Coordinates of C-alpha atoms in Angstrom, one line a residue:
M93 CA 9.1 98.0 -27.3
S94 CA 10.1 96.0 -24.3
V95 CA 10.8 92.3 -23.8
V96 CA 9.3 90.9 -20.6
S97 CA 9.1 87.5 -18.9
T98 CA 6.0 85.5 -17.8
H99 CA 6.6 86.3 -14.2
K100 CA 3.5 86.2 -12.1
D101 CA 3.8 89.8 -11.2
L102 CA 3.2 90.7 -14.8
L103 CA 0.5 88.2 -15.4
R104 CA -1.6 89.3 -12.3
F105 CA -0.9 93.1 -12.0
P106 CA -4.2 94.8 -11.1
K107 CA -6.0 97.5 -13.1
S108 CA -4.9 101.1 -12.7
R109 CA -8.2 102.2 -11.1
S110 CA -7.7 99.8 -8.2
A111 CA -4.0 100.0 -7.8
P112 CA -2.5 103.0 -9.6
R113 CA 1.1 102.5 -8.4
A114 CA 1.2 98.9 -9.5
C115 CA -0.2 99.8 -12.9
R116 CA 2.2 102.8 -13.4
K117 CA 5.0 100.3 -13.0
Y118 CA 3.8 98.7 -16.3
A119 CA 2.3 101.9 -17.9
G120 CA 2.4 101.9 -21.6
L121 CA 4.1 98.5 -21.7
V122 CA 3.8 96.5 -24.9
G123 CA 5.2 93.2 -23.8
I124 CA 6.6 90.5 -26.1
V125 CA 7.2 87.0 -24.8
L126 CA 9.3 84.9 -27.2
C127 CA 9.1 81.1 -26.9
L128 CA 11.7 79.7 -29.3
T129 CA 10.7 76.1 -29.9
S130 CA 11.3 73.7 -32.7
F131 CA 8.5 71.9 -34.5
G132 CA 8.0 69.5 -37.4
C133 CA 5.6 67.2 -39.1
Q134 CA 4.9 63.8 -37.7
P135 CA 2.8 61.9 -40.2
D136 CA 2.0 58.3 -39.2
T137 CA -1.4 57.5 -40.6
S138 CA -3.1 57.6 -44.0
P139 CA -6.6 59.0 -44.2
Q140 CA -9.5 57.1 -45.7
D141 CA -10.6 58.3 -49.2
G142 CA -14.1 59.1 -50.2
T143 CA -16.3 61.6 -52.0
L144 CA -18.6 64.3 -51.0
P145 CA -22.2 64.5 -52.3
A146 CA -22.6 67.1 -55.0
V147 CA -22.5 70.7 -53.8
E148 CA -23.8 73.8 -55.5
T149 CA -21.2 76.3 -56.6
T150 CA -21.6 80.0 -57.1
D151 CA -22.4 79.6 -60.8
G152 CA -25.1 77.0 -60.1
S153 CA -23.1 74.0 -61.3
E154 CA -22.3 70.9 -59.2
T155 CA -19.0 69.5 -58.2
Q156 CA -17.8 66.3 -56.6
P157 CA -14.8 67.3 -54.4
A158 CA -12.8 64.4 -53.1
I159 CA -12.1 63.9 -49.4
E160 CA -8.3 64.1 -49.3
S161 CA -6.2 64.6 -46.3
P162 CA -2.8 66.3 -46.9
A163 CA 0.2 64.4 -45.8
G164 CA 0.9 64.9 -42.1
W165 CA -2.6 65.8 -40.8
D166 CA -2.6 64.0 -37.5
W167 CA -3.6 64.5 -33.9
E168 CA -1.9 62.4 -31.2
S169 CA -3.9 61.5 -28.1
R170 CA -1.9 62.7 -25.0
G171 CA -2.3 62.9 -21.3
M172 CA -5.2 60.5 -20.8
R173 CA -5.2 57.6 -23.4
A174 CA -9.0 57.6 -23.4
E175 CA -9.1 55.0 -26.2
I176 CA -7.0 52.6 -24.1
S177 CA -7.9 53.1 -20.5
N178 CA -10.4 55.3 -18.7
S179 CA -8.5 54.9 -15.4
S180 CA -5.6 57.0 -16.7
W181 CA -7.7 60.1 -16.9
P182 CA -9.9 59.9 -13.7
H183 CA -12.9 61.9 -14.7
Q184 CA -16.1 61.5 -16.6
F185 CA -19.1 63.8 -17.1
R186 CA -22.0 61.7 -15.8
S187 CA -25.4 62.2 -17.5
G188 CA -27.4 60.3 -15.0
G189 CA -28.6 57.9 -17.6
E190 CA -27.8 55.0 -15.4
D191 CA -30.8 56.0 -13.2
E192 CA -33.1 55.3 -16.2
Q193 CA -35.3 58.4 -15.8
T194 CA -35.0 59.3 -19.5
T195 CA -35.0 63.1 -19.0
I196 CA -34.1 65.9 -21.4
L197 CA -31.6 67.0 -18.7
E198 CA -29.4 64.0 -19.7
S199 CA -29.1 65.3 -23.3
L200 CA -27.1 68.5 -22.7
G201 CA -23.8 67.1 -21.4
G202 CA -20.9 69.2 -20.1
G203 CA -17.9 71.2 -21.1
V204 CA -14.3 72.0 -20.4
G205 CA -12.8 75.3 -19.2
V206 CA -9.1 76.2 -19.9
I207 CA -7.6 78.0 -17.0
D208 CA -4.1 78.8 -15.8
F209 CA -5.3 78.9 -12.2
D210 CA -1.9 79.1 -10.6
L211 CA -0.3 81.5 -13.1
D212 CA 2.6 79.1 -13.8
G213 CA 2.3 79.7 -17.6
L214 CA 0.8 76.2 -18.2
A215 CA -2.8 75.8 -19.2
D216 CA -4.8 73.7 -16.7
L217 CA -8.2 72.0 -17.4
F218 CA -11.5 72.2 -15.6
F219 CA -14.3 69.7 -16.4
T220 CA -17.8 69.9 -15.1
G221 CA -19.3 66.7 -13.5
G222 CA -22.9 66.4 -14.5
G223 CA -25.2 64.7 -12.0
R224 CA -27.5 61.8 -10.9
L225 CA -31.3 61.4 -11.2
A226 CA -32.0 58.7 -8.6
N227 CA -35.4 58.7 -7.0
Q228 CA -36.6 61.5 -9.2
S229 CA -34.1 63.9 -7.5
V230 CA -31.5 65.9 -9.3
Q231 CA -28.1 65.8 -7.6
G232 CA -24.8 67.2 -8.6
I233 CA -21.6 65.2 -9.2
P234 CA -18.2 66.8 -8.4
S235 CA -16.3 68.6 -11.2
E236 CA -12.6 68.2 -11.5
L237 CA -9.6 70.5 -12.0
F238 CA -6.5 69.1 -13.6
H239 CA -3.1 70.8 -12.9
N240 CA -0.8 70.8 -15.9
Q241 CA 2.6 69.8 -14.7
G242 CA 4.3 69.9 -18.1
E243 CA 5.3 67.1 -20.5
W244 CA 1.6 66.1 -20.8
N245 CA 1.3 65.2 -17.1
F246 CA -2.0 66.3 -15.4
T247 CA -2.8 65.9 -11.8
P248 CA -6.4 66.1 -10.4
V249 CA -6.4 68.8 -7.7
G250 CA -10.1 69.8 -7.6
E251 CA -10.7 68.7 -4.1
V252 CA -7.5 70.2 -2.7
A253 CA -8.2 73.5 -4.6
S254 CA -11.9 73.5 -3.3
A255 CA -13.0 73.5 -7.0
S256 CA -14.8 70.2 -7.2
K257 CA -18.0 70.4 -5.1
S258 CA -21.1 71.1 -7.2
D259 CA -24.2 72.7 -5.9
F260 CA -26.3 71.2 -8.8
Y261 CA -26.3 69.2 -12.0
S262 CA -23.6 71.1 -13.8
H263 CA -23.1 71.8 -17.5
G264 CA -20.8 74.7 -18.6
A265 CA -17.4 75.9 -17.5
Y266 CA -16.8 79.6 -18.2
I267 CA -13.4 81.1 -17.3
A268 CA -12.6 84.8 -16.8
D269 CA -11.1 87.2 -14.3
Y270 CA -14.4 88.7 -13.3
D271 CA -13.1 90.7 -10.3
E272 CA -10.0 92.0 -12.1
D273 CA -7.5 90.8 -9.4
G274 CA -5.2 89.0 -11.9
F275 CA -6.4 85.5 -11.2
P276 CA -8.9 83.7 -13.5
D277 CA -12.1 82.5 -11.9
I278 CA -14.7 79.9 -12.8
L279 CA -18.4 80.2 -13.5
I280 CA -20.4 76.9 -13.6
T281 CA -23.8 76.7 -15.3
G282 CA -26.4 74.0 -14.8
Y283 CA -29.8 72.8 -13.6
G284 CA -30.3 74.9 -10.5
G285 CA -28.6 78.2 -11.3
L286 CA -25.0 79.5 -11.3
Q287 CA -22.0 78.6 -9.2
L288 CA -19.2 81.2 -9.0
L289 CA -15.7 80.1 -7.9
R290 CA -13.4 82.9 -7.0
N291 CA -9.7 82.2 -7.4
Q292 CA -8.0 83.3 -4.2
G293 CA -4.5 83.4 -5.7
D294 CA -3.1 80.7 -3.5
G295 CA -4.0 77.7 -5.6
S296 CA -7.5 77.5 -4.1
F297 CA -11.0 78.7 -4.9
L298 CA -13.8 80.2 -2.8
K299 CA -17.4 79.6 -3.6
V300 CA -19.1 83.0 -3.7
Q301 CA -22.7 82.9 -2.4
A302 CA -25.4 84.2 -4.7
N303 CA -26.6 86.8 -2.2
L304 CA -23.1 88.3 -2.1
S305 CA -22.3 88.2 -5.8
G306 CA -25.7 89.2 -7.0
L307 CA -25.9 86.2 -9.4
T308 CA -29.2 85.1 -8.0
D309 CA -30.2 82.9 -11.0
S310 CA -31.9 79.7 -10.0
Q311 CA -33.2 78.5 -13.4
W312 CA -31.8 75.9 -15.7
S313 CA -28.8 77.7 -17.1
S314 CA -26.9 76.4 -20.1
A315 CA -24.6 78.6 -22.1
A316 CA -23.0 81.8 -20.8
A317 CA -20.6 84.5 -22.0
W318 CA -18.4 86.9 -20.1
S319 CA -18.2 90.3 -21.9
D320 CA -18.0 94.0 -21.2
L321 CA -21.4 94.9 -22.6
N322 CA -21.6 98.5 -21.4
Q323 CA -18.0 99.4 -21.9
D324 CA -17.2 100.4 -18.3
G325 CA -14.1 98.2 -18.3
W326 CA -15.6 95.4 -16.2
L327 CA -16.9 92.0 -17.4
D328 CA -20.6 91.5 -17.4
L329 CA -22.4 88.2 -17.9
Y330 CA -24.9 86.9 -20.3
V331 CA -26.7 83.7 -19.1
G332 CA -28.6 81.5 -21.4
H333 CA -31.4 79.3 -20.2
Y334 CA -33.0 76.2 -21.7
V335 CA -36.5 74.9 -21.0
D336 CA -38.9 74.5 -18.1
W337 CA -38.4 70.8 -17.6
S338 CA -38.8 69.3 -14.1
F339 CA -39.8 66.0 -12.7
E340 CA -43.2 67.6 -12.2
N341 CA -43.2 68.5 -15.9
H342 CA -41.8 65.2 -17.3
P343 CA -44.2 63.9 -20.1
F344 CA -44.0 60.5 -21.6
C345 CA -42.5 60.8 -25.1
P346 CA -42.6 57.6 -27.1
S347 CA -39.6 56.1 -28.9
A348 CA -39.8 56.1 -32.7
K349 CA -38.7 52.5 -32.7
D350 CA -41.2 51.3 -30.1
P351 CA -44.1 53.6 -29.0
K352 CA -44.3 51.7 -25.7
V353 CA -40.8 52.7 -24.8
R354 CA -40.1 56.1 -23.2
E355 CA -37.7 58.4 -25.2
I356 CA -36.0 61.6 -24.2
C357 CA -38.4 64.4 -25.2
S358 CA -37.7 67.0 -27.8
P359 CA -37.3 70.6 -26.5
R360 CA -40.5 71.4 -28.5
Q361 CA -42.4 69.7 -25.7
F362 CA -41.4 72.4 -23.2
Q363 CA -41.7 76.2 -22.8
S364 CA -38.6 78.2 -23.2
L365 CA -36.9 80.1 -20.4
N366 CA -35.8 83.8 -20.7
D367 CA -32.1 84.6 -20.8
T368 CA -30.6 87.0 -18.3
V369 CA -27.9 89.7 -18.3
Y370 CA -25.9 90.7 -15.2
L371 CA -24.0 93.9 -15.3
S372 CA -20.9 94.3 -13.1
N373 CA -21.0 96.9 -10.3
G374 CA -17.2 97.2 -10.6
D375 CA -16.6 95.7 -7.2
G376 CA -17.0 92.0 -7.8
T377 CA -20.8 92.1 -7.6
F378 CA -23.5 92.2 -10.2
R379 CA -27.0 93.6 -10.8
E380 CA -29.6 92.0 -13.0
A381 CA -30.2 94.2 -16.0
T382 CA -32.2 92.1 -18.5
E383 CA -34.9 94.7 -19.1
Y384 CA -32.3 97.5 -19.4
C385 CA -30.4 95.5 -22.0
N386 CA -33.6 94.9 -24.0
L387 CA -33.3 91.1 -24.3
K388 CA -35.9 89.2 -26.3
P389 CA -38.0 86.7 -24.3
G390 CA -37.7 83.0 -24.9
G391 CA -35.1 81.2 -27.0
K392 CA -34.1 77.8 -25.5
C393 CA -30.4 78.9 -25.5
L394 CA -27.6 76.3 -25.9
G395 CA -24.8 78.5 -27.2
V396 CA -23.8 82.1 -27.1
V397 CA -20.7 84.0 -28.3
S398 CA -19.8 87.6 -27.6
L399 CA -17.5 89.7 -29.8
D400 CA -17.5 92.9 -31.8
I401 CA -19.4 91.3 -34.7
D402 CA -20.0 94.4 -36.8
R403 CA -16.6 96.0 -35.9
D404 CA -18.1 99.2 -34.6
G405 CA -16.2 99.1 -31.3
D406 CA -18.6 97.4 -28.8
A407 CA -19.5 93.9 -27.8
D408 CA -22.4 92.2 -29.6
L409 CA -24.0 88.8 -28.9
Y410 CA -25.0 85.9 -31.1
V411 CA -27.3 83.3 -29.4
A412 CA -27.9 79.7 -30.7
N413 CA -31.3 78.5 -29.7
D414 CA -32.6 75.0 -29.9
T415 CA -35.6 74.7 -32.4
T416 CA -36.4 78.4 -32.2
H417 CA -35.0 81.5 -33.9
N418 CA -31.4 82.4 -33.2
F419 CA -30.8 85.9 -31.8
L420 CA -28.3 88.5 -33.0
Y421 CA -28.0 91.4 -30.5
L422 CA -26.2 94.5 -31.8
N423 CA -24.9 96.8 -29.0
D424 CA -25.7 100.5 -29.0
G425 CA -22.4 101.1 -27.1
E426 CA -24.1 101.4 -23.7
G427 CA -25.2 97.9 -23.2
R428 CA -28.7 98.2 -24.8
F429 CA -29.3 95.8 -27.7
D430 CA -31.3 95.6 -30.9
E431 CA -32.2 92.0 -31.8
V432 CA -31.8 91.8 -35.5
G433 CA -31.3 88.1 -36.2
E434 CA -34.0 87.8 -38.8
L435 CA -33.2 91.1 -40.5
S436 CA -29.5 90.2 -40.6
G437 CA -30.1 86.7 -42.0
V438 CA -28.8 84.6 -39.1
A439 CA -32.0 83.6 -37.3
L440 CA -33.0 80.8 -39.6
D441 CA -31.6 78.5 -42.2
D442 CA -31.7 79.0 -46.0
H443 CA -35.3 77.6 -46.1
G444 CA -36.5 80.0 -43.5
I445 CA -36.7 77.3 -40.8
P446 CA -35.4 77.6 -37.2
N447 CA -32.8 74.8 -36.5
G448 CA -31.9 72.8 -33.5
S449 CA -28.8 75.0 -32.9
M450 CA -26.3 74.1 -30.2
G451 CA -22.6 75.0 -30.7
V452 CA -21.6 78.4 -32.1
D453 CA -18.4 80.3 -33.0
A454 CA -17.3 83.3 -35.0
G455 CA -14.3 83.8 -37.3
D456 CA -13.1 85.2 -40.6
Y457 CA -13.0 82.1 -42.7
N458 CA -12.6 84.0 -46.0
Q459 CA -10.2 86.6 -44.7
D460 CA -12.2 89.6 -45.8
G461 CA -11.9 91.3 -42.4
Q462 CA -15.5 90.6 -41.5
F463 CA -16.5 88.2 -38.7
D464 CA -18.7 85.3 -40.0
L465 CA -20.9 83.1 -37.8
W466 CA -20.9 79.3 -37.6
V467 CA -23.6 77.1 -35.9
A468 CA -23.6 73.3 -35.3
N469 CA -27.1 72.0 -35.7
Y470 CA -29.3 68.9 -35.3
E471 CA -29.4 66.0 -37.7
S472 CA -31.0 66.5 -41.1
E473 CA -30.2 70.2 -40.8
A474 CA -27.2 71.8 -42.6
F475 CA -24.7 73.1 -40.2
A476 CA -24.9 76.9 -40.7
L477 CA -22.1 79.1 -42.1
Y478 CA -23.3 82.7 -42.3
R479 CA -20.9 84.9 -44.3
Q480 CA -20.9 88.6 -43.3
S481 CA -20.8 91.0 -46.2
S482 CA -20.9 94.3 -44.2
D483 CA -22.6 96.0 -41.3
A484 CA -24.0 92.8 -39.8
L485 CA -25.7 91.6 -43.0
F486 CA -25.2 87.8 -43.6
T487 CA -25.7 85.2 -46.3
F488 CA -26.2 81.5 -45.6
V489 CA -23.4 79.9 -47.5
S490 CA -23.1 76.3 -46.2
H491 CA -24.1 74.8 -49.5
V492 CA -21.7 77.0 -51.5
Q493 CA -18.8 76.4 -49.2
G494 CA -19.0 72.5 -49.3
I495 CA -20.7 71.9 -45.9
R496 CA -23.9 70.5 -47.2
A497 CA -22.4 67.0 -47.2
I498 CA -22.6 66.7 -43.4
E499 CA -26.1 67.9 -42.9
S500 CA -28.0 64.6 -42.4
E501 CA -25.6 62.5 -40.3
F502 CA -24.4 64.5 -37.3
V503 CA -25.8 66.2 -34.2
G504 CA -23.3 68.9 -33.6
F505 CA -22.2 70.5 -30.2
G506 CA -18.8 71.8 -29.3
T507 CA -17.4 73.7 -32.3
L508 CA -14.7 76.2 -33.2
F509 CA -12.7 77.9 -35.9
C510 CA -9.1 76.8 -35.6
D511 CA -6.1 77.1 -38.0
A512 CA -4.8 73.7 -37.2
D513 CA -2.4 73.4 -40.2
L514 CA -1.1 76.9 -39.8
D515 CA -1.7 77.8 -43.4
G516 CA -3.3 81.2 -42.6
D517 CA -7.0 80.3 -42.8
E518 CA -9.3 78.9 -40.2
D519 CA -10.5 75.3 -40.3
L520 CA -13.6 74.0 -38.5
F521 CA -14.0 71.4 -35.8
V522 CA -17.2 69.9 -34.4
S523 CA -17.8 67.4 -31.6
N524 CA -20.9 65.3 -32.3
G525 CA -23.2 63.0 -30.5
H526 CA -26.9 62.2 -30.4
V527 CA -29.3 63.4 -27.7
I528 CA -31.9 60.7 -27.7
L529 CA -31.6 57.0 -26.6
H530 CA -33.1 55.4 -29.7
P531 CA -32.2 57.4 -32.8
T532 CA -33.3 56.1 -36.2
L533 CA -31.1 58.1 -38.6
A534 CA -27.7 58.0 -36.9
P535 CA -26.0 56.4 -33.9
R536 CA -25.7 57.9 -30.4
K537 CA -21.9 57.9 -30.6
Q538 CA -20.6 59.9 -33.5
L539 CA -17.3 60.9 -35.1
P540 CA -15.9 64.4 -34.6
L541 CA -15.8 66.5 -37.7
V542 CA -12.6 68.1 -39.1
L543 CA -13.3 70.4 -42.0
E544 CA -10.2 71.8 -43.7
N545 CA -10.5 75.2 -45.3
L546 CA -9.1 75.0 -48.8
S547 CA -9.6 78.4 -50.5
N548 CA -12.8 78.9 -48.6
Q549 CA -14.1 75.4 -49.6
F550 CA -14.4 73.1 -46.6
K551 CA -13.4 69.5 -47.1
R552 CA -13.9 66.8 -44.5
I553 CA -10.8 64.9 -43.3
R554 CA -11.3 61.3 -42.2
W555 CA -9.2 59.1 -39.9
P556 CA -8.9 55.3 -39.6
E557 CA -10.8 53.5 -36.9
D558 CA -7.7 53.0 -34.7
H559 CA -7.1 56.7 -34.6
V560 CA -8.6 58.7 -31.7
L561 CA -10.5 60.9 -34.2
G562 CA -11.8 57.8 -35.9
Q563 CA -13.5 56.6 -32.8
P564 CA -17.1 57.8 -32.2
A565 CA -18.3 59.3 -28.9
E566 CA -21.3 61.1 -27.4
G567 CA -19.5 64.4 -28.0
R568 CA -20.4 67.7 -26.3
G569 CA -17.8 70.3 -25.1
L570 CA -14.7 71.3 -27.1
A571 CA -11.9 73.8 -26.5
Q572 CA -8.6 74.7 -28.1
V573 CA -5.5 75.3 -26.1
D574 CA -1.7 75.2 -26.4
L575 CA -0.9 72.6 -23.8
D576 CA 2.7 72.1 -24.7
Q577 CA 3.7 75.7 -25.5
D578 CA 4.7 75.1 -29.1
G579 CA 2.5 77.9 -30.4
A580 CA 0.0 75.5 -32.2
P581 CA -3.5 74.9 -30.9
D582 CA -4.3 71.5 -29.3
L583 CA -7.8 70.2 -28.7
V584 CA -9.7 69.0 -25.7
F585 CA -13.0 67.1 -26.1
A586 CA -15.5 66.6 -23.2
P587 CA -17.8 63.7 -24.1
V588 CA -20.7 62.3 -22.1
D589 CA -20.2 59.2 -19.8
E590 CA -16.6 58.6 -20.8
S591 CA -13.2 60.2 -20.3
P592 CA -12.1 63.4 -22.0
K593 CA -9.8 63.3 -25.0
V594 CA -6.8 65.6 -25.1
L595 CA -5.2 65.8 -28.5
K596 CA -1.8 67.1 -29.4
N597 CA -1.5 69.0 -32.7
N598 CA 0.9 67.1 -34.9
V599 CA -0.7 68.4 -38.0
G600 CA 1.5 68.6 -41.0
R601 CA 2.3 72.3 -40.8
Q602 CA 2.2 74.7 -43.8
G603 CA 3.4 77.7 -41.8
T604 CA 4.8 79.0 -38.5
P605 CA 2.7 79.2 -35.3
L606 CA 2.0 82.5 -33.6
S607 CA -0.1 82.8 -30.5
I608 CA -1.0 86.2 -29.0
R609 CA -2.3 86.8 -25.4
L610 CA -3.8 90.2 -24.5
I611 CA -3.8 91.7 -21.0
G612 CA -6.2 94.6 -20.5
T613 CA -5.5 97.4 -18.1
Q614 CA -8.1 100.0 -19.0
G615 CA -10.7 97.6 -20.4
N616 CA -11.3 94.2 -18.9
R617 CA -8.1 92.4 -18.2
T618 CA -9.3 89.2 -20.0
A619 CA -9.5 91.5 -23.1
V620 CA -12.9 90.1 -24.3
G621 CA -14.0 92.4 -27.1
A622 CA -10.6 93.2 -28.5
V623 CA -9.7 92.5 -32.1
V624 CA -6.2 91.6 -33.4
E625 CA -5.0 92.0 -37.0
V626 CA -1.8 90.1 -38.0
K627 CA -0.3 91.4 -41.2
T628 CA 2.2 89.7 -43.4
D629 CA 3.7 90.9 -46.7
R630 CA 0.8 89.1 -48.5
S631 CA -2.2 88.9 -46.3
T632 CA -4.1 90.1 -43.1
Q633 CA -5.6 87.7 -40.6
V634 CA -8.2 88.9 -38.0
R635 CA -9.1 87.2 -34.7
A636 CA -11.4 88.3 -31.9
C637 CA -11.1 87.8 -28.2
K638 CA -14.5 86.2 -27.6
G639 CA -16.7 85.5 -24.6
G640 CA -18.5 82.2 -24.7
G641 CA -18.5 80.3 -27.9
S642 CA -18.2 76.5 -28.8
Y643 CA -20.5 74.6 -26.4
L644 CA -20.5 74.8 -22.6
S645 CA -16.7 75.4 -22.8
T646 CA -14.0 78.1 -22.6
S647 CA -10.9 77.9 -24.8
E648 CA -7.6 79.3 -23.8
N649 CA -7.4 83.1 -23.4
R650 CA -5.0 83.2 -26.4
L651 CA -5.4 83.9 -30.1
F652 CA -3.8 81.4 -32.6
F653 CA -2.5 82.3 -36.0
G654 CA -0.6 80.5 -38.7
L655 CA 2.0 82.4 -40.8
P656 CA 2.0 80.6 -44.1
D657 CA 5.3 79.4 -45.5
G658 CA 6.9 82.1 -47.7
E659 CA 5.1 85.0 -45.9
S660 CA 6.9 87.4 -43.5
L661 CA 5.3 88.9 -40.5
R662 CA 5.1 92.7 -40.8
E663 CA 2.7 94.1 -38.1
I664 CA 0.4 93.2 -35.2
R665 CA -2.4 95.7 -34.6
V666 CA -4.6 95.4 -31.5
H667 CA -8.0 97.2 -31.4
W668 CA -8.7 97.2 -27.6
S669 CA -12.3 97.0 -26.3
L670 CA -12.4 100.6 -25.2
G671 CA -11.1 102.1 -28.4
Q672 CA -7.3 102.3 -28.1
E673 CA -5.0 100.8 -30.7
T674 CA -1.6 99.2 -30.2
V675 CA 0.6 98.7 -33.3
L676 CA 3.9 96.9 -33.1
T677 CA 6.5 95.4 -35.4
P678 CA 7.5 92.2 -33.7
P679 CA 11.0 90.6 -34.0
E680 CA 11.5 87.9 -36.5
N681 CA 9.6 84.6 -36.1
P682 CA 8.0 85.0 -32.6
V683 CA 6.0 81.9 -31.5
S684 CA 4.2 83.5 -28.5
V685 CA 3.5 87.1 -27.9
T686 CA 1.9 88.8 -24.9
I687 CA 0.7 92.4 -25.4
V688 CA -0.4 94.6 -22.5
E689 CA -2.9 97.4 -23.0
P690 CA -1.2 100.8 -22.7
D691 CA -2.2 103.1 -19.9
V692 CA -4.0 106.2 -21.4
N693 CA -2.6 108.3 -18.6
S694 CA 1.1 107.4 -19.1
N695 CA 3.5 109.6 -20.8

């Protein structure tokens, strides 16, 4: 085992097939990067008390679990002070609502992409800009890239880095090293197609024209996921599309409060658009392969996540669709898929009804080694937790696991599994906000949800009104990232028509942080599709390197674990996307670990 530094030469070395000498330099390397930092609890607020509605237990009885926040659960707003001054964080996603066109386009919002674009070891943040709708014309607004200078100081550099100009009304920010040159790139989705920004390695980006990249999509793209779908070692791209709205197809939909007033239309008023797959040619270009991959038509996609869901060694896809069946695509190992959502139990809710599904994530909430699926849905619908038993067979367990209490109030978007308190199990976070102008059941601005995992029962944690998590917003994008390099995940929220919220994790910790970054050399260097098992003397935690997930956002390319107090780390096992395994026994109490995929040709 070798100890290495975070020098740029290590972070950006190319794959062996394009530069064999460079790769031999690091052949077989298993790198460990130790960040020895101090940490502690900083409790400063007391949560509000309350009770949850009755929930059904496994034996059919009902319980009334109390909403209790453990001492020390807190998140400190850092780097932007959104609740105090918008001017201190000079960016907002603009919906175009000020143009009073009342279009469904205004409802989707935007996301955030975590990207260390200059490879200085600090995570930077990219936010999409949205657009304007003046004179019945859809126009893009610039996105913004914020450079992390350390100590929670961020500088806008989008214009200087040629990363701000938008070709269209933008939504999603998807980060990956698509051309395998060592520098992370940016894909932007939105109304008008795709925009690919190639990182040139000098602190700037180059817009790649569609006729050169092969990403010729011109439809309303929403969610996307980078993933090696055909296992050739290069990242492919799944692109989700929404509906066929345009100003030429802009019906009058009456408000429930006043039928004479125009309201934003439901997606049910529009036809769905088909999703698309682009397979990499291995040279930085792509070919459209939707028919080859056997995608199902339709869908109204708002969320997609790619990982090895059934643990059979290839990348699968779960697609969250708005008001239509969700899709589960299982891979045959060569990039052809069987859609088994209904057969597997994840296409509908427990009443057999398709939901208004938006945000999506996957995790092992009950620590049985199987990846479960989580979907944030529309109001009056239970947010969906699907527990995997085996071989991609799932059971809807939202009611059993205590989630029923939130079904009627929230419209959920950005969402993720995150072990915030470092106790060894994954909690749930959801960014919420309404999509229509005149809702009757809930306000447009809504509180984010924090659901603590307590022995596989999720309990909602509340904050006072003066806390950043006690302040409602029109929430959309959400990502996790370690912005201060203390090993614990922080949060970034990307709401609509207001400044982002960047939150430092000051949660009262019940364990030691451990973050793991993987660098692929044989498979894709972003390591999408890999699975990591962290074993202690008492338990095993499993995390996946995922493509897509949450809502219109990309979290940091790092896996976060919490090692519970009293447990000792024994082993880290990596299942790489092309089938290799790396097993290592780390030194005592590492905070940050970087593992490089071994070269199969090395001795």
